[in-house]
Amino acid sequence: MNEQQKKKTSKFLSYVLRHHPELINLNLDENGWADVAELITKSKRDSYEDFTFEELDEIVQTNEKKRFAFNEDKTRIRASQGHSIDINLALIPQQPPEFLYHGTAENNIKSILENGIEKRNRQHVHLSQDKETATNVGMRHGKPIILTIKTQAMFEDGIEFYFSDNQVWLTDFVDKKYIAE
């Protein structure tokens, strides 16, 4: 599978596993896990994507953002985070570092500084451990702006944080008062 095909299949997997499993009539359990054989069969059946288990394994193992995870015996797969559908990732609340970063596009800044960072159609707000990752996130939608978030202060105020399998910090909302100047 060449890089272009891997990228195309990865985008398809994100779409199906994070947002629209009904596209291929895929069954996800309450924690977002899907049967690997069912995913492969239903993807081929409706001519959406045609990939083997080996190619799927390669995508899971080589995706630099670690968007997907297998269970221990690789019979089930799920998206690591970023869902717009209601699932329970069974994440355990954790204490974040003093600061985390949020990458966004310049055209979102006015709204964020007025209203805070909202999860919108996602289950969580995503925060990065470093500015480089936040910059890459922000670049997807225009000129990137990196915001420093006072996460220790949030935590001390009782706000919960989770750390996903693919190294992304998650929370429900970032009030504007926690955005560093």
Short mmCIF file of N, CA and C in Angstrom, two decimals:
data_model
loop_
_atom_site.label_atom_id
_atom_site.label_comp_id
_atom_site.label_asym_id
_atom_site.label_seq_id
_atom_site.Cartn_x
_atom_site.Cartn_y
_atom_site.Cartn_z
N MET A 1 0.86 -1.18 0.00
CA MET A 1 0.00 0.00 0.00
C MET A 1 0.91 1.24 0.00
N ASN A 2 0.74 2.10 -0.99
CA ASN A 2 1.56 3.30 -1.05
C ASN A 2 1.06 4.36 -0.06
N GLU A 3 1.85 5.41 0.11
CA GLU A 3 1.52 6.44 1.11
C GLU A 3 0.19 7.13 0.81
N GLN A 4 -0.09 7.38 -0.44
CA GLN A 4 -1.35 8.04 -0.81
C GLN A 4 -2.54 7.15 -0.45
N GLN A 5 -2.44 5.86 -0.72
CA GLN A 5 -3.52 4.93 -0.39
C GLN A 5 -3.67 4.79 1.12
N LYS A 6 -2.54 4.75 1.85
CA LYS A 6 -2.61 4.68 3.32
C LYS A 6 -3.33 5.90 3.88
N LYS A 7 -3.02 7.07 3.34
CA LYS A 7 -3.66 8.30 3.82
C LYS A 7 -5.17 8.27 3.53
N LYS A 8 -5.52 7.83 2.34
CA LYS A 8 -6.94 7.74 1.96
C LYS A 8 -7.68 6.75 2.87
N THR A 9 -7.09 5.60 3.10
CA THR A 9 -7.71 4.59 3.96
C THR A 9 -7.79 5.08 5.40
N SER A 10 -6.77 5.76 5.87
CA SER A 10 -6.76 6.30 7.23
C SER A 10 -7.89 7.32 7.40
N LYS A 11 -8.09 8.16 6.41
CA LYS A 11 -9.19 9.14 6.49
C LYS A 11 -10.55 8.43 6.51
N PHE A 12 -10.68 7.39 5.71
CA PHE A 12 -11.90 6.59 5.71
C PHE A 12 -12.13 5.97 7.10
N LEU A 13 -11.07 5.39 7.67
CA LEU A 13 -11.20 4.77 8.99
C LEU A 13 -11.59 5.80 10.04
N SER A 14 -10.99 6.99 9.99
CA SER A 14 -11.36 8.05 10.94
C SER A 14 -12.83 8.39 10.80
N TYR A 15 -13.27 8.54 9.57
CA TYR A 15 -14.67 8.90 9.31
C TYR A 15 -15.62 7.85 9.89
N VAL A 16 -15.33 6.59 9.61
CA VAL A 16 -16.21 5.51 10.04
C VAL A 16 -16.12 5.25 11.54
N LEU A 17 -14.90 5.17 12.08
CA LEU A 17 -14.72 4.80 13.49
C LEU A 17 -14.98 5.96 14.45
N ARG A 18 -14.86 7.21 13.99
CA ARG A 18 -15.05 8.36 14.88
C ARG A 18 -16.40 9.03 14.71
N HIS A 19 -16.97 8.95 13.50
CA HIS A 19 -18.14 9.78 13.23
C HIS A 19 -19.35 9.05 12.64
N HIS A 20 -19.14 8.15 11.68
CA HIS A 20 -20.27 7.57 10.95
C HIS A 20 -20.13 6.08 10.68
N PRO A 21 -20.20 5.24 11.72
CA PRO A 21 -20.13 3.80 11.47
C PRO A 21 -21.31 3.30 10.63
N GLU A 22 -22.40 4.04 10.65
CA GLU A 22 -23.58 3.64 9.89
C GLU A 22 -23.34 3.68 8.38
N LEU A 23 -22.31 4.40 7.94
CA LEU A 23 -21.99 4.47 6.51
C LEU A 23 -21.84 3.07 5.93
N ILE A 24 -21.21 2.18 6.70
CA ILE A 24 -21.03 0.79 6.22
C ILE A 24 -21.77 -0.20 7.12
N ASN A 25 -22.70 0.33 7.91
CA ASN A 25 -23.48 -0.51 8.82
C ASN A 25 -22.57 -1.28 9.78
N LEU A 26 -21.57 -0.57 10.31
CA LEU A 26 -20.59 -1.16 11.21
C LEU A 26 -21.09 -1.05 12.65
N ASN A 27 -20.96 -2.13 13.39
CA ASN A 27 -21.37 -2.13 14.79
C ASN A 27 -20.19 -1.75 15.68
N LEU A 28 -20.38 -0.70 16.49
CA LEU A 28 -19.40 -0.32 17.51
C LEU A 28 -20.00 -0.62 18.86
N ASP A 29 -19.19 -1.12 19.79
CA ASP A 29 -19.71 -1.33 21.14
C ASP A 29 -19.68 0.00 21.90
N GLU A 30 -20.09 -0.01 23.15
CA GLU A 30 -20.20 1.23 23.93
C GLU A 30 -18.87 1.94 24.11
N ASN A 31 -17.77 1.23 23.92
CA ASN A 31 -16.44 1.82 24.06
C ASN A 31 -15.79 2.13 22.70
N GLY A 32 -16.57 2.03 21.64
CA GLY A 32 -16.09 2.39 20.32
C GLY A 32 -15.34 1.31 19.57
N TRP A 33 -15.32 0.09 20.11
CA TRP A 33 -14.59 -1.01 19.47
C TRP A 33 -15.44 -1.64 18.36
N ALA A 34 -14.79 -1.95 17.25
CA ALA A 34 -15.43 -2.65 16.13
C ALA A 34 -14.67 -3.94 15.86
N ASP A 35 -15.38 -4.93 15.38
CA ASP A 35 -14.75 -6.19 14.97
C ASP A 35 -13.94 -5.94 13.69
N VAL A 36 -12.68 -6.32 13.71
CA VAL A 36 -11.79 -6.07 12.57
C VAL A 36 -12.28 -6.76 11.31
N ALA A 37 -12.67 -8.02 11.41
CA ALA A 37 -13.13 -8.76 10.23
C ALA A 37 -14.38 -8.09 9.64
N GLU A 38 -15.29 -7.65 10.51
CA GLU A 38 -16.50 -6.97 10.05
C GLU A 38 -16.14 -5.66 9.35
N LEU A 39 -15.21 -4.90 9.91
CA LEU A 39 -14.78 -3.65 9.30
C LEU A 39 -14.23 -3.88 7.89
N ILE A 40 -13.35 -4.85 7.75
CA ILE A 40 -12.74 -5.14 6.45
C ILE A 40 -13.80 -5.60 5.45
N THR A 41 -14.65 -6.52 5.86
CA THR A 41 -15.68 -7.05 4.97
C THR A 41 -16.67 -5.98 4.53
N LYS A 42 -17.17 -5.19 5.48
CA LYS A 42 -18.18 -4.18 5.13
C LYS A 42 -17.58 -3.02 4.35
N SER A 43 -16.32 -2.73 4.55
CA SER A 43 -15.67 -1.67 3.77
C SER A 43 -15.56 -2.09 2.30
N LYS A 44 -15.21 -3.35 2.07
CA LYS A 44 -15.09 -3.88 0.70
C LYS A 44 -16.47 -4.03 0.06
N ARG A 45 -17.42 -4.55 0.83
CA ARG A 45 -18.74 -4.86 0.30
C ARG A 45 -19.37 -3.66 -0.39
N ASP A 46 -19.27 -2.52 0.23
CA ASP A 46 -19.92 -1.33 -0.34
C ASP A 46 -18.98 -0.50 -1.19
N SER A 47 -17.83 -1.10 -1.54
CA SER A 47 -16.84 -0.47 -2.42
C SER A 47 -16.33 0.87 -1.89
N TYR A 48 -16.28 1.01 -0.59
CA TYR A 48 -15.72 2.23 -0.01
C TYR A 48 -14.20 2.15 0.01
N GLU A 49 -13.69 1.11 0.60
CA GLU A 49 -12.25 0.90 0.70
C GLU A 49 -11.98 -0.59 0.60
N ASP A 50 -10.85 -0.93 0.05
CA ASP A 50 -10.47 -2.33 -0.08
C ASP A 50 -9.07 -2.48 0.52
N PHE A 51 -9.02 -3.07 1.72
CA PHE A 51 -7.75 -3.25 2.40
C PHE A 51 -7.75 -4.59 3.11
N THR A 52 -6.55 -5.13 3.27
CA THR A 52 -6.38 -6.41 3.95
C THR A 52 -6.10 -6.15 5.43
N PHE A 53 -6.10 -7.22 6.22
CA PHE A 53 -5.73 -7.08 7.62
C PHE A 53 -4.30 -6.57 7.74
N GLU A 54 -3.41 -7.07 6.91
CA GLU A 54 -2.01 -6.66 6.96
C GLU A 54 -1.88 -5.16 6.68
N GLU A 55 -2.64 -4.67 5.72
CA GLU A 55 -2.61 -3.23 5.41
C GLU A 55 -3.20 -2.41 6.55
N LEU A 56 -4.27 -2.92 7.15
CA LEU A 56 -4.87 -2.24 8.30
C LEU A 56 -3.87 -2.20 9.46
N ASP A 57 -3.21 -3.30 9.70
CA ASP A 57 -2.20 -3.37 10.76
C ASP A 57 -1.09 -2.36 10.51
N GLU A 58 -0.67 -2.25 9.26
CA GLU A 58 0.38 -1.27 8.91
C GLU A 58 -0.09 0.16 9.20
N ILE A 59 -1.34 0.46 8.87
CA ILE A 59 -1.88 1.81 9.13
C ILE A 59 -1.91 2.08 10.63
N VAL A 60 -2.38 1.13 11.41
CA VAL A 60 -2.44 1.31 12.86
C VAL A 60 -1.04 1.51 13.43
N GLN A 61 -0.09 0.71 12.99
CA GLN A 61 1.26 0.76 13.54
C GLN A 61 2.05 1.99 13.10
N THR A 62 1.80 2.48 11.90
CA THR A 62 2.64 3.56 11.36
C THR A 62 2.00 4.93 11.40
N ASN A 63 0.74 5.03 11.78
CA ASN A 63 0.09 6.35 11.83
C ASN A 63 0.77 7.20 12.89
N GLU A 64 1.39 8.28 12.47
CA GLU A 64 2.18 9.09 13.40
C GLU A 64 1.34 9.72 14.51
N LYS A 65 0.05 9.91 14.27
CA LYS A 65 -0.81 10.47 15.32
C LYS A 65 -1.45 9.38 16.17
N LYS A 66 -1.17 8.12 15.86
CA LYS A 66 -1.72 6.99 16.61
C LYS A 66 -3.24 7.12 16.75
N ARG A 67 -3.89 7.37 15.64
CA ARG A 67 -5.33 7.60 15.64
C ARG A 67 -6.15 6.36 15.97
N PHE A 68 -5.56 5.17 15.77
CA PHE A 68 -6.29 3.92 15.94
C PHE A 68 -5.55 2.99 16.87
N ALA A 69 -6.31 2.09 17.50
CA ALA A 69 -5.70 1.10 18.39
C ALA A 69 -6.42 -0.23 18.22
N PHE A 70 -5.65 -1.30 18.32
CA PHE A 70 -6.19 -2.65 18.35
C PHE A 70 -6.31 -3.08 19.81
N ASN A 71 -7.19 -4.06 20.06
CA ASN A 71 -7.15 -4.74 21.35
C ASN A 71 -5.94 -5.67 21.34
N GLU A 72 -5.73 -6.41 22.42
CA GLU A 72 -4.50 -7.21 22.55
C GLU A 72 -4.33 -8.26 21.47
N ASP A 73 -5.40 -8.92 21.04
CA ASP A 73 -5.25 -9.96 20.03
C ASP A 73 -5.59 -9.48 18.61
N LYS A 74 -5.75 -8.17 18.46
CA LYS A 74 -5.99 -7.52 17.17
C LYS A 74 -7.25 -7.99 16.47
N THR A 75 -8.25 -8.39 17.24
CA THR A 75 -9.54 -8.76 16.66
C THR A 75 -10.52 -7.59 16.68
N ARG A 76 -10.19 -6.54 17.44
CA ARG A 76 -11.06 -5.37 17.54
C ARG A 76 -10.20 -4.12 17.36
N ILE A 77 -10.83 -3.07 16.82
CA ILE A 77 -10.14 -1.81 16.54
C ILE A 77 -11.05 -0.65 16.94
N ARG A 78 -10.43 0.47 17.33
CA ARG A 78 -11.20 1.68 17.58
C ARG A 78 -10.33 2.90 17.31
N ALA A 79 -11.00 4.03 17.15
CA ALA A 79 -10.29 5.30 17.07
C ALA A 79 -9.87 5.68 18.49
N SER A 80 -8.70 6.25 18.63
CA SER A 80 -8.17 6.57 19.96
C SER A 80 -8.90 7.71 20.63
N GLN A 81 -9.37 8.68 19.87
CA GLN A 81 -10.14 9.81 20.40
C GLN A 81 -10.66 10.60 19.21
N GLY A 82 -11.38 11.68 19.48
CA GLY A 82 -11.89 12.55 18.42
C GLY A 82 -13.28 12.20 17.94
N HIS A 83 -14.01 11.41 18.68
CA HIS A 83 -15.34 10.96 18.27
C HIS A 83 -16.38 12.08 18.34
N SER A 84 -17.28 12.08 17.37
CA SER A 84 -18.46 12.93 17.45
C SER A 84 -19.68 12.09 17.83
N ILE A 85 -19.52 10.78 17.87
CA ILE A 85 -20.59 9.90 18.31
C ILE A 85 -20.38 9.59 19.79
N ASP A 86 -21.44 9.22 20.45
CA ASP A 86 -21.39 9.01 21.89
C ASP A 86 -20.83 7.63 22.22
N ILE A 87 -19.60 7.62 22.68
CA ILE A 87 -18.98 6.39 23.15
C ILE A 87 -18.24 6.67 24.45
N ASN A 88 -17.92 5.63 25.16
CA ASN A 88 -17.17 5.76 26.42
C ASN A 88 -15.80 5.14 26.20
N LEU A 89 -14.78 5.99 26.13
CA LEU A 89 -13.42 5.48 25.92
C LEU A 89 -12.83 4.88 27.19
N ALA A 90 -13.59 4.93 28.29
CA ALA A 90 -13.15 4.38 29.57
C ALA A 90 -11.82 4.99 30.02
N LEU A 91 -11.71 6.29 29.80
CA LEU A 91 -10.50 7.00 30.21
C LEU A 91 -10.55 7.30 31.70
N ILE A 92 -9.39 7.30 32.33
CA ILE A 92 -9.29 7.55 33.76
C ILE A 92 -8.80 8.98 33.96
N PRO A 93 -9.48 9.76 34.81
CA PRO A 93 -9.02 11.14 35.05
C PRO A 93 -7.57 11.15 35.55
N GLN A 94 -6.80 12.12 35.04
CA GLN A 94 -5.39 12.23 35.40
C GLN A 94 -5.03 13.70 35.62
N GLN A 95 -3.99 13.91 36.40
CA GLN A 95 -3.50 15.27 36.63
C GLN A 95 -2.64 15.69 35.45
N PRO A 96 -2.96 16.83 34.84
CA PRO A 96 -2.19 17.30 33.69
C PRO A 96 -0.94 18.04 34.14
N PRO A 97 -0.04 18.32 33.19
CA PRO A 97 1.09 19.18 33.51
C PRO A 97 0.60 20.61 33.76
N GLU A 98 1.49 21.47 34.16
CA GLU A 98 1.10 22.86 34.50
C GLU A 98 0.46 23.57 33.31
N PHE A 99 1.02 23.36 32.12
CA PHE A 99 0.50 24.00 30.92
C PHE A 99 0.37 22.97 29.80
N LEU A 100 -0.66 23.15 28.99
CA LEU A 100 -0.81 22.41 27.74
C LEU A 100 -1.10 23.44 26.66
N TYR A 101 -1.16 22.99 25.40
CA TYR A 101 -1.31 23.92 24.29
C TYR A 101 -2.48 23.52 23.40
N HIS A 102 -3.11 24.55 22.84
CA HIS A 102 -4.23 24.31 21.93
C HIS A 102 -3.92 25.03 20.63
N GLY A 103 -3.87 24.27 19.54
CA GLY A 103 -3.65 24.85 18.23
C GLY A 103 -4.96 25.09 17.54
N THR A 104 -5.13 26.28 16.99
CA THR A 104 -6.35 26.63 16.28
C THR A 104 -6.00 27.55 15.13
N ALA A 105 -6.96 27.83 14.30
CA ALA A 105 -6.74 28.75 13.18
C ALA A 105 -7.02 30.17 13.64
N GLU A 106 -6.34 31.10 13.01
CA GLU A 106 -6.46 32.52 13.36
C GLU A 106 -7.92 33.00 13.36
N ASN A 107 -8.73 32.50 12.44
CA ASN A 107 -10.12 32.96 12.36
C ASN A 107 -10.99 32.48 13.53
N ASN A 108 -10.47 31.60 14.40
CA ASN A 108 -11.23 31.14 15.57
C ASN A 108 -10.92 31.92 16.84
N ILE A 109 -9.88 32.74 16.81
CA ILE A 109 -9.38 33.37 18.04
C ILE A 109 -10.41 34.28 18.71
N LYS A 110 -11.09 35.10 17.95
CA LYS A 110 -12.06 36.02 18.54
C LYS A 110 -13.11 35.26 19.36
N SER A 111 -13.66 34.22 18.78
CA SER A 111 -14.68 33.42 19.47
C SER A 111 -14.10 32.75 20.71
N ILE A 112 -12.89 32.20 20.59
CA ILE A 112 -12.27 31.51 21.72
C ILE A 112 -12.00 32.48 22.87
N LEU A 113 -11.51 33.67 22.56
CA LEU A 113 -11.20 34.63 23.62
C LEU A 113 -12.48 35.18 24.28
N GLU A 114 -13.59 35.11 23.57
CA GLU A 114 -14.87 35.54 24.14
C GLU A 114 -15.58 34.41 24.89
N ASN A 115 -15.53 33.19 24.35
CA ASN A 115 -16.34 32.08 24.85
C ASN A 115 -15.57 30.92 25.45
N GLY A 116 -14.25 30.90 25.31
CA GLY A 116 -13.46 29.75 25.73
C GLY A 116 -13.38 28.74 24.61
N ILE A 117 -12.77 27.60 24.90
CA ILE A 117 -12.61 26.54 23.90
C ILE A 117 -13.68 25.49 24.15
N GLU A 118 -14.57 25.35 23.18
CA GLU A 118 -15.69 24.42 23.29
C GLU A 118 -15.40 23.15 22.50
N LYS A 119 -15.97 22.05 22.95
CA LYS A 119 -15.75 20.79 22.25
C LYS A 119 -16.58 20.69 20.97
N ARG A 120 -17.57 21.54 20.86
CA ARG A 120 -18.45 21.57 19.69
C ARG A 120 -19.05 20.19 19.44
N ASN A 121 -18.81 19.61 18.24
CA ASN A 121 -19.42 18.32 17.92
C ASN A 121 -18.55 17.13 18.33
N ARG A 122 -17.49 17.37 19.08
CA ARG A 122 -16.62 16.30 19.55
C ARG A 122 -16.96 15.96 21.00
N GLN A 123 -16.40 14.89 21.50
CA GLN A 123 -16.63 14.52 22.89
C GLN A 123 -15.77 15.31 23.85
N HIS A 124 -14.63 15.83 23.37
CA HIS A 124 -13.70 16.55 24.24
C HIS A 124 -12.98 17.66 23.48
N VAL A 125 -12.44 18.59 24.24
CA VAL A 125 -11.46 19.55 23.72
C VAL A 125 -10.12 18.83 23.72
N HIS A 126 -9.34 19.00 22.66
CA HIS A 126 -8.04 18.34 22.54
C HIS A 126 -6.92 19.33 22.85
N LEU A 127 -6.01 18.91 23.71
CA LEU A 127 -4.86 19.74 24.08
C LEU A 127 -3.57 18.95 23.84
N SER A 128 -2.53 19.68 23.44
CA SER A 128 -1.25 19.06 23.11
C SER A 128 -0.22 19.31 24.19
N GLN A 129 0.72 18.38 24.29
CA GLN A 129 1.80 18.50 25.27
C GLN A 129 2.89 19.46 24.82
N ASP A 130 2.97 19.74 23.52
CA ASP A 130 4.03 20.61 23.03
C ASP A 130 3.48 21.54 21.95
N LYS A 131 4.21 22.64 21.74
CA LYS A 131 3.78 23.66 20.78
C LYS A 131 3.85 23.16 19.34
N GLU A 132 4.80 22.28 19.05
CA GLU A 132 4.93 21.77 17.69
C GLU A 132 3.68 20.99 17.26
N THR A 133 3.21 20.12 18.14
CA THR A 133 1.99 19.36 17.82
C THR A 133 0.80 20.30 17.69
N ALA A 134 0.68 21.26 18.61
CA ALA A 134 -0.42 22.23 18.55
C ALA A 134 -0.36 23.03 17.25
N THR A 135 0.83 23.37 16.80
CA THR A 135 0.98 24.11 15.54
C THR A 135 0.48 23.27 14.37
N ASN A 136 0.84 21.99 14.36
CA ASN A 136 0.37 21.10 13.29
C ASN A 136 -1.15 21.00 13.28
N VAL A 137 -1.75 20.96 14.45
CA VAL A 137 -3.21 20.91 14.54
C VAL A 137 -3.81 22.21 13.99
N GLY A 138 -3.27 23.33 14.43
CA GLY A 138 -3.79 24.63 13.99
C GLY A 138 -3.65 24.87 12.49
N MET A 139 -2.60 24.32 11.89
CA MET A 139 -2.35 24.52 10.46
C MET A 139 -3.39 23.85 9.57
N ARG A 140 -4.11 22.89 10.10
CA ARG A 140 -5.10 22.18 9.28
C ARG A 140 -6.21 23.09 8.82
N HIS A 141 -6.43 24.22 9.50
CA HIS A 141 -7.60 25.06 9.20
C HIS A 141 -7.22 26.50 8.88
N GLY A 142 -5.96 26.77 8.60
CA GLY A 142 -5.53 28.13 8.27
C GLY A 142 -4.27 28.49 9.01
N LYS A 143 -4.04 29.79 9.14
CA LYS A 143 -2.85 30.26 9.85
C LYS A 143 -2.95 29.84 11.31
N PRO A 144 -1.94 29.08 11.80
CA PRO A 144 -2.06 28.54 13.16
C PRO A 144 -1.77 29.58 14.26
N ILE A 145 -2.56 29.49 15.30
CA ILE A 145 -2.36 30.25 16.52
C ILE A 145 -2.26 29.23 17.65
N ILE A 146 -1.25 29.38 18.51
CA ILE A 146 -1.05 28.45 19.61
C ILE A 146 -1.41 29.15 20.91
N LEU A 147 -2.33 28.56 21.64
CA LEU A 147 -2.76 29.10 22.92
C LEU A 147 -2.16 28.26 24.04
N THR A 148 -1.66 28.93 25.07
CA THR A 148 -1.16 28.24 26.25
C THR A 148 -2.29 28.15 27.26
N ILE A 149 -2.56 26.95 27.72
CA ILE A 149 -3.68 26.71 28.63
C ILE A 149 -3.15 26.41 30.03
N LYS A 150 -3.68 27.10 31.01
CA LYS A 150 -3.26 26.92 32.41
C LYS A 150 -3.99 25.71 32.99
N THR A 151 -3.50 24.54 32.63
CA THR A 151 -4.20 23.30 32.97
C THR A 151 -4.07 22.93 34.44
N GLN A 152 -2.97 23.27 35.07
CA GLN A 152 -2.84 22.98 36.50
C GLN A 152 -3.89 23.77 37.29
N ALA A 153 -4.09 25.03 36.91
CA ALA A 153 -5.12 25.84 37.57
C ALA A 153 -6.51 25.25 37.34
N MET A 154 -6.76 24.77 36.15
CA MET A 154 -8.04 24.13 35.85
C MET A 154 -8.24 22.91 36.75
N PHE A 155 -7.19 22.09 36.82
CA PHE A 155 -7.23 20.87 37.62
C PHE A 155 -7.50 21.21 39.09
N GLU A 156 -6.81 22.22 39.59
CA GLU A 156 -7.01 22.64 40.98
C GLU A 156 -8.42 23.16 41.23
N ASP A 157 -9.07 23.64 40.18
CA ASP A 157 -10.46 24.10 40.28
C ASP A 157 -11.46 22.97 40.06
N GLY A 158 -10.98 21.73 40.00
CA GLY A 158 -11.86 20.57 39.92
C GLY A 158 -12.22 20.11 38.52
N ILE A 159 -11.57 20.61 37.51
CA ILE A 159 -11.87 20.21 36.14
C ILE A 159 -11.07 18.96 35.80
N GLU A 160 -11.76 17.97 35.23
CA GLU A 160 -11.13 16.69 34.93
C GLU A 160 -10.41 16.71 33.59
N PHE A 161 -9.31 15.96 33.55
CA PHE A 161 -8.52 15.76 32.35
C PHE A 161 -8.31 14.28 32.15
N TYR A 162 -8.17 13.91 30.87
CA TYR A 162 -7.90 12.53 30.50
C TYR A 162 -6.74 12.52 29.52
N PHE A 163 -5.98 11.44 29.52
CA PHE A 163 -4.86 11.30 28.61
C PHE A 163 -5.14 10.10 27.71
N SER A 164 -5.33 10.35 26.42
CA SER A 164 -5.71 9.28 25.50
C SER A 164 -4.51 8.40 25.14
N ASP A 165 -4.82 7.26 24.56
CA ASP A 165 -3.79 6.31 24.16
C ASP A 165 -2.80 6.89 23.16
N ASN A 166 -3.24 7.90 22.41
CA ASN A 166 -2.34 8.49 21.42
C ASN A 166 -1.76 9.83 21.88
N GLN A 167 -1.63 9.97 23.21
CA GLN A 167 -0.89 11.08 23.80
C GLN A 167 -1.56 12.45 23.65
N VAL A 168 -2.89 12.49 23.59
CA VAL A 168 -3.62 13.75 23.52
C VAL A 168 -4.33 13.94 24.86
N TRP A 169 -4.23 15.15 25.41
CA TRP A 169 -4.95 15.48 26.63
C TRP A 169 -6.35 15.94 26.26
N LEU A 170 -7.33 15.48 27.02
CA LEU A 170 -8.74 15.75 26.74
C LEU A 170 -9.41 16.37 27.96
N THR A 171 -10.31 17.32 27.71
CA THR A 171 -11.15 17.89 28.76
C THR A 171 -12.45 18.33 28.11
N ASP A 172 -13.43 18.72 28.91
CA ASP A 172 -14.74 19.06 28.35
C ASP A 172 -14.85 20.48 27.82
N PHE A 173 -14.13 21.42 28.44
CA PHE A 173 -14.27 22.83 28.08
C PHE A 173 -13.11 23.59 28.70
N VAL A 174 -12.62 24.61 28.02
CA VAL A 174 -11.58 25.48 28.58
C VAL A 174 -12.16 26.88 28.67
N ASP A 175 -12.46 27.31 29.89
CA ASP A 175 -12.95 28.67 30.10
C ASP A 175 -11.87 29.66 29.69
N LYS A 176 -12.29 30.81 29.17
CA LYS A 176 -11.34 31.81 28.69
C LYS A 176 -10.38 32.27 29.79
N LYS A 177 -10.79 32.16 31.05
CA LYS A 177 -9.91 32.61 32.13
C LYS A 177 -8.66 31.73 32.29
N TYR A 178 -8.68 30.54 31.69
CA TYR A 178 -7.54 29.63 31.77
C TYR A 178 -6.60 29.74 30.56
N ILE A 179 -6.91 30.64 29.65
CA ILE A 179 -6.06 30.85 28.48
C ILE A 179 -5.04 31.93 28.85
N ALA A 180 -3.77 31.55 28.81
CA ALA A 180 -2.71 32.49 29.20
C ALA A 180 -2.61 33.61 28.18
N GLU A 181 -2.28 34.79 28.66
CA GLU A 181 -2.13 35.95 27.77
C GLU A 181 -0.85 35.83 26.98
#
